[in-house]
Amino acid sequence: MNYFLGQPIFLYIDPGTGSMLFVAILGVLSSLHFFLKKLWMKIKYSVGAGDKAVDTGKKDVVIFSEGKQYAYVFKDIVKILDKKGIKAEYWTTDEHDEVLKDEYENVKTEYIGEGNRAFVRLNSMDAKLCLSTTPGLEVYQWKRSKKVDEYAHIFHSIDEGLAYRMFGIDFYDTILGVGEFQKDYIRRIEEMRCIPEKHFEVVGCTYMDELLARKLENDKNAASGENAGGPVPAPRTILLAPSWGESSVLNKYGSEMIDALVGTGYNVIIRPHPQSLKVEKDMIEGLKERYKDNARVEWDFDKNNYNSLSRADVLISDFSSVVFDFAFIFNKSVIYTDITTDVSVLDESWLEGETLWRYKVVDDIGTMVGSDRLADIKKIIDDLIEKSDVRERREKFKNETWANQGSAAEKVAEYIEKKVKEQPAVSAEAVTE
Amino acid sequence: MSIVYDILIGPLELIFDMLFTLCYRISDNVIISLIGLSLAVSFATLPLYNRAEFYQDAERKKQRSMKEWLDRIHATFSGEERYLVTQAYYREQHYKPIHSLKNSLSLFLQIPFFIAAYNFLSGISSFKGDYGLFAGSDGLLEINGLKINILPVIMTLINIAAGIIYSKGFTWKEKWQIFVLPVVFLVLLYNSKAGLVLYWTFNNVFSLGKNIVNKSKKKEKIEKYVGAAVLGALGLVFVAVVMETIMRAVGFAGKEGIVSVSVMLSVVLFACFILLCRKIGAAIAKSGAAGNDSQTGSGFASVLVPELILTIFLGVFVPSNVIGSSATEFIKTGMGEYFSLTGYALAISAGLMLVWTNIIYGMMTDEKRRVLSFVLFAVVFISLTDYFVLKMDYGILNTMVQYESNILPGFAFIIGSLIILPLMVALAAFLWLRLNGFVTVACRMLLVALAVISTVNIVGIKNDIDDYRRQVAQTAADDKPFVLSENGKNVVVIMLDKAIGACIPFIMEEKPELKEKYDGFTFYPNSVSFGGYTLLGAPALYGGYEYTPKKLYDRADETMAEKHMESLRVMPDIFYENGWDVTLSDLAFAGYTISSDMTMFDYNPDIKAYNVMSGFIGTGSNSVGAVTQKNLFLYGILKSSPVYAQNYIYDNGFYLSMNSNAVAELDWVNYNYLRSLPELTDAADDAGDRLIMFQNELPHNPAILQLPDYDMETMVDNSDYDDYSDRVVDGMTMKLGNENQIGTYHVNMAAILYLGDWLDRLRELGVYDNTRIIIVSDHGWGYGQFDKLLISDELDAARYNCLLMVKDFDSTGFTVSDEFMTNADTPTLAMEGLIANPVNPFSGNKIDSSAKTEETIEIASKRVIHEIEGNRYNLTDKPWYSVRDDIFAPENWQRIR
């Protein structure tokens, strides 16, 4: 019963308005709920930020890196921009970021702090263009700044672009892709979600370029150094580099897989995912204990995977993007384990039931092995290493997939240069209101 | 809160009131009126409802389209991330949780309609038989002494039936709400007034019908028929209004020919009008040449300008003109400041124009917006033409914004206005379509002009208020202004404005104990006044036979003001010159102002001249003045309506309102004044002689008072005393058939009752026997209430049957004298035996009542306001009567002009 001016008011409700009233009441309640949550988050996210964190002064470009592991994505881009004389800023939330160590003439590098402080800065960014690898823009704490004309996303690995948590790149204006194959996936998701098309430009993969450069450098050193007589004849080395979680190789096959590999007589390097060390410590410890006396089993907990990758002849992994690093940089074969991973939180869950690109291309870079083929693992490995058609197929696939090999940073810098020179950059149609 | 209510709900409540009253006036049946109201409101809100349905459908579709992924997000994510991801999804889908609210906007728009209906219907008072519907719940069924209300049950059943049809094809989840609600509302409404439940039942019947039509395959065909029926009903109402107005104007007996030709004419005109509107509507919808910012476009400015014009016109301009014509009289209603009087009119106009019209505008397509823009322009054009050009003169207004009698335009004006309306619409369309540049400029100039004139009016009113305050401060009375001599002689002349002599026998019959209080009084039923208004009747009352309307008319070289003020001075000056102490208060039109400017007696500092009444300003209930405020707005509507509709809209002063029997502040002031009279009165232990003259206006405005003690209350409930049958005393019948008749009897009774209490006070002070008291009125009023005074079809002599009761020194008993008296006898009665050979100090003529027998008693019935400012009344075009010897004998009356 409502009261109006002290008198009870009974509202007459007819059937249509009745259900409308329910919609209205639900609307009020959910609006209130969302409003309070929003308020709470605003309070929560502003604690400790301080006023000085707010960004001022229009910049041409800001590159944002959320951690030192992404330094190699941006390093060359920064260098080229600096050379081109483009006034850029490099912001990182990791004080150990390698890029901070170098001196630039035109590029200003800055550690912007962490947590709320960093987000206040980011969310108030004033720039024509912002380049980042960080997904979840506008979904999580990082919100689009009204003072940024264009947000451009760049990948730090090779996949369809759907491996991020849901809506990962939807709020970017531009996607700087690795190769044309990504475009179709991005467009289909856009269509399913009824969101405007993002600008898609193929630039290649700076991360792969960096790895490749390192590989070439190492190869050169090896050729001129003590090992200059050619490859060391050693027993073959298998790198087992799983992801983590319930459906990862170690959880699903565990000792059964390791036993089979040990049975080949080859060296086995096991490189658990860093996250496993945190959440699956008991399982890892159990396995370490089991193989502690086996000289052929080696555990690699180094943060950098380069050494293990370069030493291995074959990589066994579930669907981590490291398989493409290995196949494309080290030109070696990959064994996928037959595992169904839970992708429900990822963008790719929207294409549920569909075979994604990375599964379609298994045969181009290696083979798939399930528990039924573990017994033949030695033969499978030998075939992959020895057969020349495998190598050719892989090479062909690499060239089709990975555009602008070795020159991605140049392409990105060109794109940025073009954009910042455009008179006042008009924000690409974004998904935001 | 109140202003928000006035703006949002006020206009709707007012429209409900007018619609219901219109239905009631036509049908004289509450149930038919409820059906009419329900239909009118349901049809009016139908577009809103359809819009709501559209939005609700869109919301349902949106929810359904998002449901799959919302469910998955809900299942996959948890905690804060679930919220963040959900929000991101909403953002992508351009959806906000608040949208379900926005989509229910139309529902929220409907709520004010329901509040307005509720407040209006529950405000209908229940003093008449068929208003019993509003006395309480129906209690139709009685089982073992337990009363069961049947109407809410019927309402619920209909509601459920409507729900069954509406929800065809819905999922059960969507259905259950539809069936739970009627049950909930059965519980909530169960004990409501039967009238309310009946109204909602009719709404549900409409809803049921609408749902049947919506689900029907012949929907479009049915809608066409319904449209035609609605048009037909509107036509019938139109014809009914015209017919009744014409019958009132020309009478029916012997005029059947004129009436039937007029009815046929109105039918033809209505048909032409509808065809014309359709043609214009089509032309305007198609036209789109003009830019959107022009007056003839569909942009917001095209509606805003006429909306502002009408808001200022109805909310400020007209009220300020009305108040400005006699600001001080309105100030006496107690609402000291200008805006407290006109705030309501402004709120209603703003609500109607700037809120509701714009809500409708917001929901329209461009094409319809253009039509709306034209309609508003046409309303401005016609209203202002009616107000400024085709205006009728109906006389003067009182502070309740009512004329002193019902308004009735002549037959020629009615027919003329009928014909002229379609022409004006056509002209408006021509201007709009062909001269859009002119229309745009003219509208904007009009807006500015109205705003400027209104401002000037308000400033003028403010100055008048300030002047009045100064004057009141000057004439403020002592604690006990009326002091009577204990040992000398006292003469008290009390003028009770508009008191009717014919009421007295019925009052004494109902309360015989009054005869004891009025011990020593002689009541003169056979009394007559010389005019139907204070300005016509009061001068003779104060000054005697030299101040009758005819005598005043004959003195062509002096202003009415001079002659009126002279009459007020006759008794005070004579008594003063004869050594009497003189106390005066609130003499009628003192200073020739409606607020009684007693500073006119400043020429003699020994005369105590007060405005005792002003001390009671603001002592009324807070809710009074509501009628004045409401009528200030409705007066604007009245005066800007076509002449043929004005009699109907004016509705004998009720302005098509069921709830306007409220008590005006001025009545509270007079009521409190009269009740306080004993406390205002004292006695002096001296031997001086004293004359006291004052006025009270309690009997002026009919008001229903709380029985059995005739107390003035804001909410009157006389359901325990509702005997409104005719009463007969001494062969005369008094009718109590309508609010005016009942209210007239009540206020006369109250005045006599409270003066009775004051007589007791005189006894208590020991000054009763040495005091001569004359209770007299300036005129009566004709509500067709007393059969013996209904002289002819056009003459109700009650209007001139002034009250006259006289108590002389040391007299006893309550007696009735059939002697033929006039209120011009008052000075003679007052001076008899006290002043030897009284002579009018202004004319030098002897003061006596010889003119009563030697000359013709010439009675003026009406006067026109603009003539009172000059020297003379208009003798020619109004009825004047003469009467002699016995006012109850029709043959003694004669129309002389």
JSON list of C-alpha atoms in Angstrom, two decimals, chain B residues 495-504 696 698-700 744 747-748 751-752 775-781 798-804:
[
{"chain": "B", "resi": 495, "resn": "MET", "atom": "CA", "xyz": [-25.70, 44.45, 8.72]},
{"chain": "B", "resi": 496, "resn": "LEU", "atom": "CA", "xyz": [-25.60, 40.76, 7.80]},
{"chain": "B", "resi": 497, "resn": "ASP", "atom": "CA", "xyz": [-24.61, 40.68, 4.15]},
{"chain": "B", "resi": 498, "resn": "LYS", "atom": "CA", "xyz": [-27.06, 38.70, 2.00]},
{"chain": "B", "resi": 499, "resn": "ALA", "atom": "CA", "xyz": [-29.05, 37.33, 4.93]},
{"chain": "B", "resi": 500, "resn": "ILE", "atom": "CA", "xyz": [-32.52, 36.26, 3.76]},
{"chain": "B", "resi": 501, "resn": "GLY", "atom": "CA", "xyz": [-35.52, 37.11, 5.88]},
{"chain": "B", "resi": 502, "resn": "ALA", "atom": "CA", "xyz": [-37.42, 34.06, 4.69]},
{"chain": "B", "resi": 503, "resn": "CYS", "atom": "CA", "xyz": [-34.94, 31.79, 6.48]},
{"chain": "B", "resi": 504, "resn": "ILE", "atom": "CA", "xyz": [-35.93, 33.05, 9.93]},
{"chain": "B", "resi": 696, "resn": "ASN", "atom": "CA", "xyz": [-20.64, 40.64, 8.97]},
{"chain": "B", "resi": 698, "resn": "LEU", "atom": "CA", "xyz": [-21.17, 35.13, 7.10]},
{"chain": "B", "resi": 699, "resn": "PRO", "atom": "CA", "xyz": [-24.53, 34.63, 5.33]},
{"chain": "B", "resi": 700, "resn": "HIS", "atom": "CA", "xyz": [-23.02, 35.78, 2.05]},
{"chain": "B", "resi": 744, "resn": "THR", "atom": "CA", "xyz": [-27.73, 29.27, 2.27]},
{"chain": "B", "resi": 747, "resn": "VAL", "atom": "CA", "xyz": [-25.01, 30.13, 6.91]},
{"chain": "B", "resi": 748, "resn": "ASN", "atom": "CA", "xyz": [-28.15, 32.06, 7.81]},
{"chain": "B", "resi": 751, "resn": "ALA", "atom": "CA", "xyz": [-25.33, 33.83, 11.81]},
{"chain": "B", "resi": 752, "resn": "ILE", "atom": "CA", "xyz": [-28.53, 33.84, 13.88]},
{"chain": "B", "resi": 775, "resn": "ILE", "atom": "CA", "xyz": [-30.27, 43.21, 12.47]},
{"chain": "B", "resi": 776, "resn": "VAL", "atom": "CA", "xyz": [-30.68, 43.94, 8.81]},
{"chain": "B", "resi": 777, "resn": "SER", "atom": "CA", "xyz": [-29.35, 42.75, 5.49]},
{"chain": "B", "resi": 778, "resn": "ASP", "atom": "CA", "xyz": [-28.56, 44.67, 2.34]},
{"chain": "B", "resi": 779, "resn": "HIS", "atom": "CA", "xyz": [-30.32, 42.11, 0.12]},
{"chain": "B", "resi": 780, "resn": "GLY", "atom": "CA", "xyz": [-31.28, 38.45, -0.04]},
{"chain": "B", "resi": 781, "resn": "TRP", "atom": "CA", "xyz": [-30.63, 35.92, -2.76]},
{"chain": "B", "resi": 798, "resn": "ALA", "atom": "CA", "xyz": [-36.04, 36.04, -2.08]},
{"chain": "B", "resi": 799, "resn": "ARG", "atom": "CA", "xyz": [-33.28, 38.02, -3.66]},
{"chain": "B", "resi": 800, "resn": "TYR", "atom": "CA", "xyz": [-34.81, 41.20, -2.30]},
{"chain": "B", "resi": 801, "resn": "ASN", "atom": "CA", "xyz": [-36.23, 39.71, 0.88]},
{"chain": "B", "resi": 802, "resn": "CYS", "atom": "CA", "xyz": [-33.79, 41.30, 3.24]},
{"chain": "B", "resi": 803, "resn": "LEU", "atom": "CA", "xyz": [-33.56, 40.24, 6.84]},
{"chain": "B", "resi": 804, "resn": "LEU", "atom": "CA", "xyz": [-34.97, 42.74, 9.30]}
]
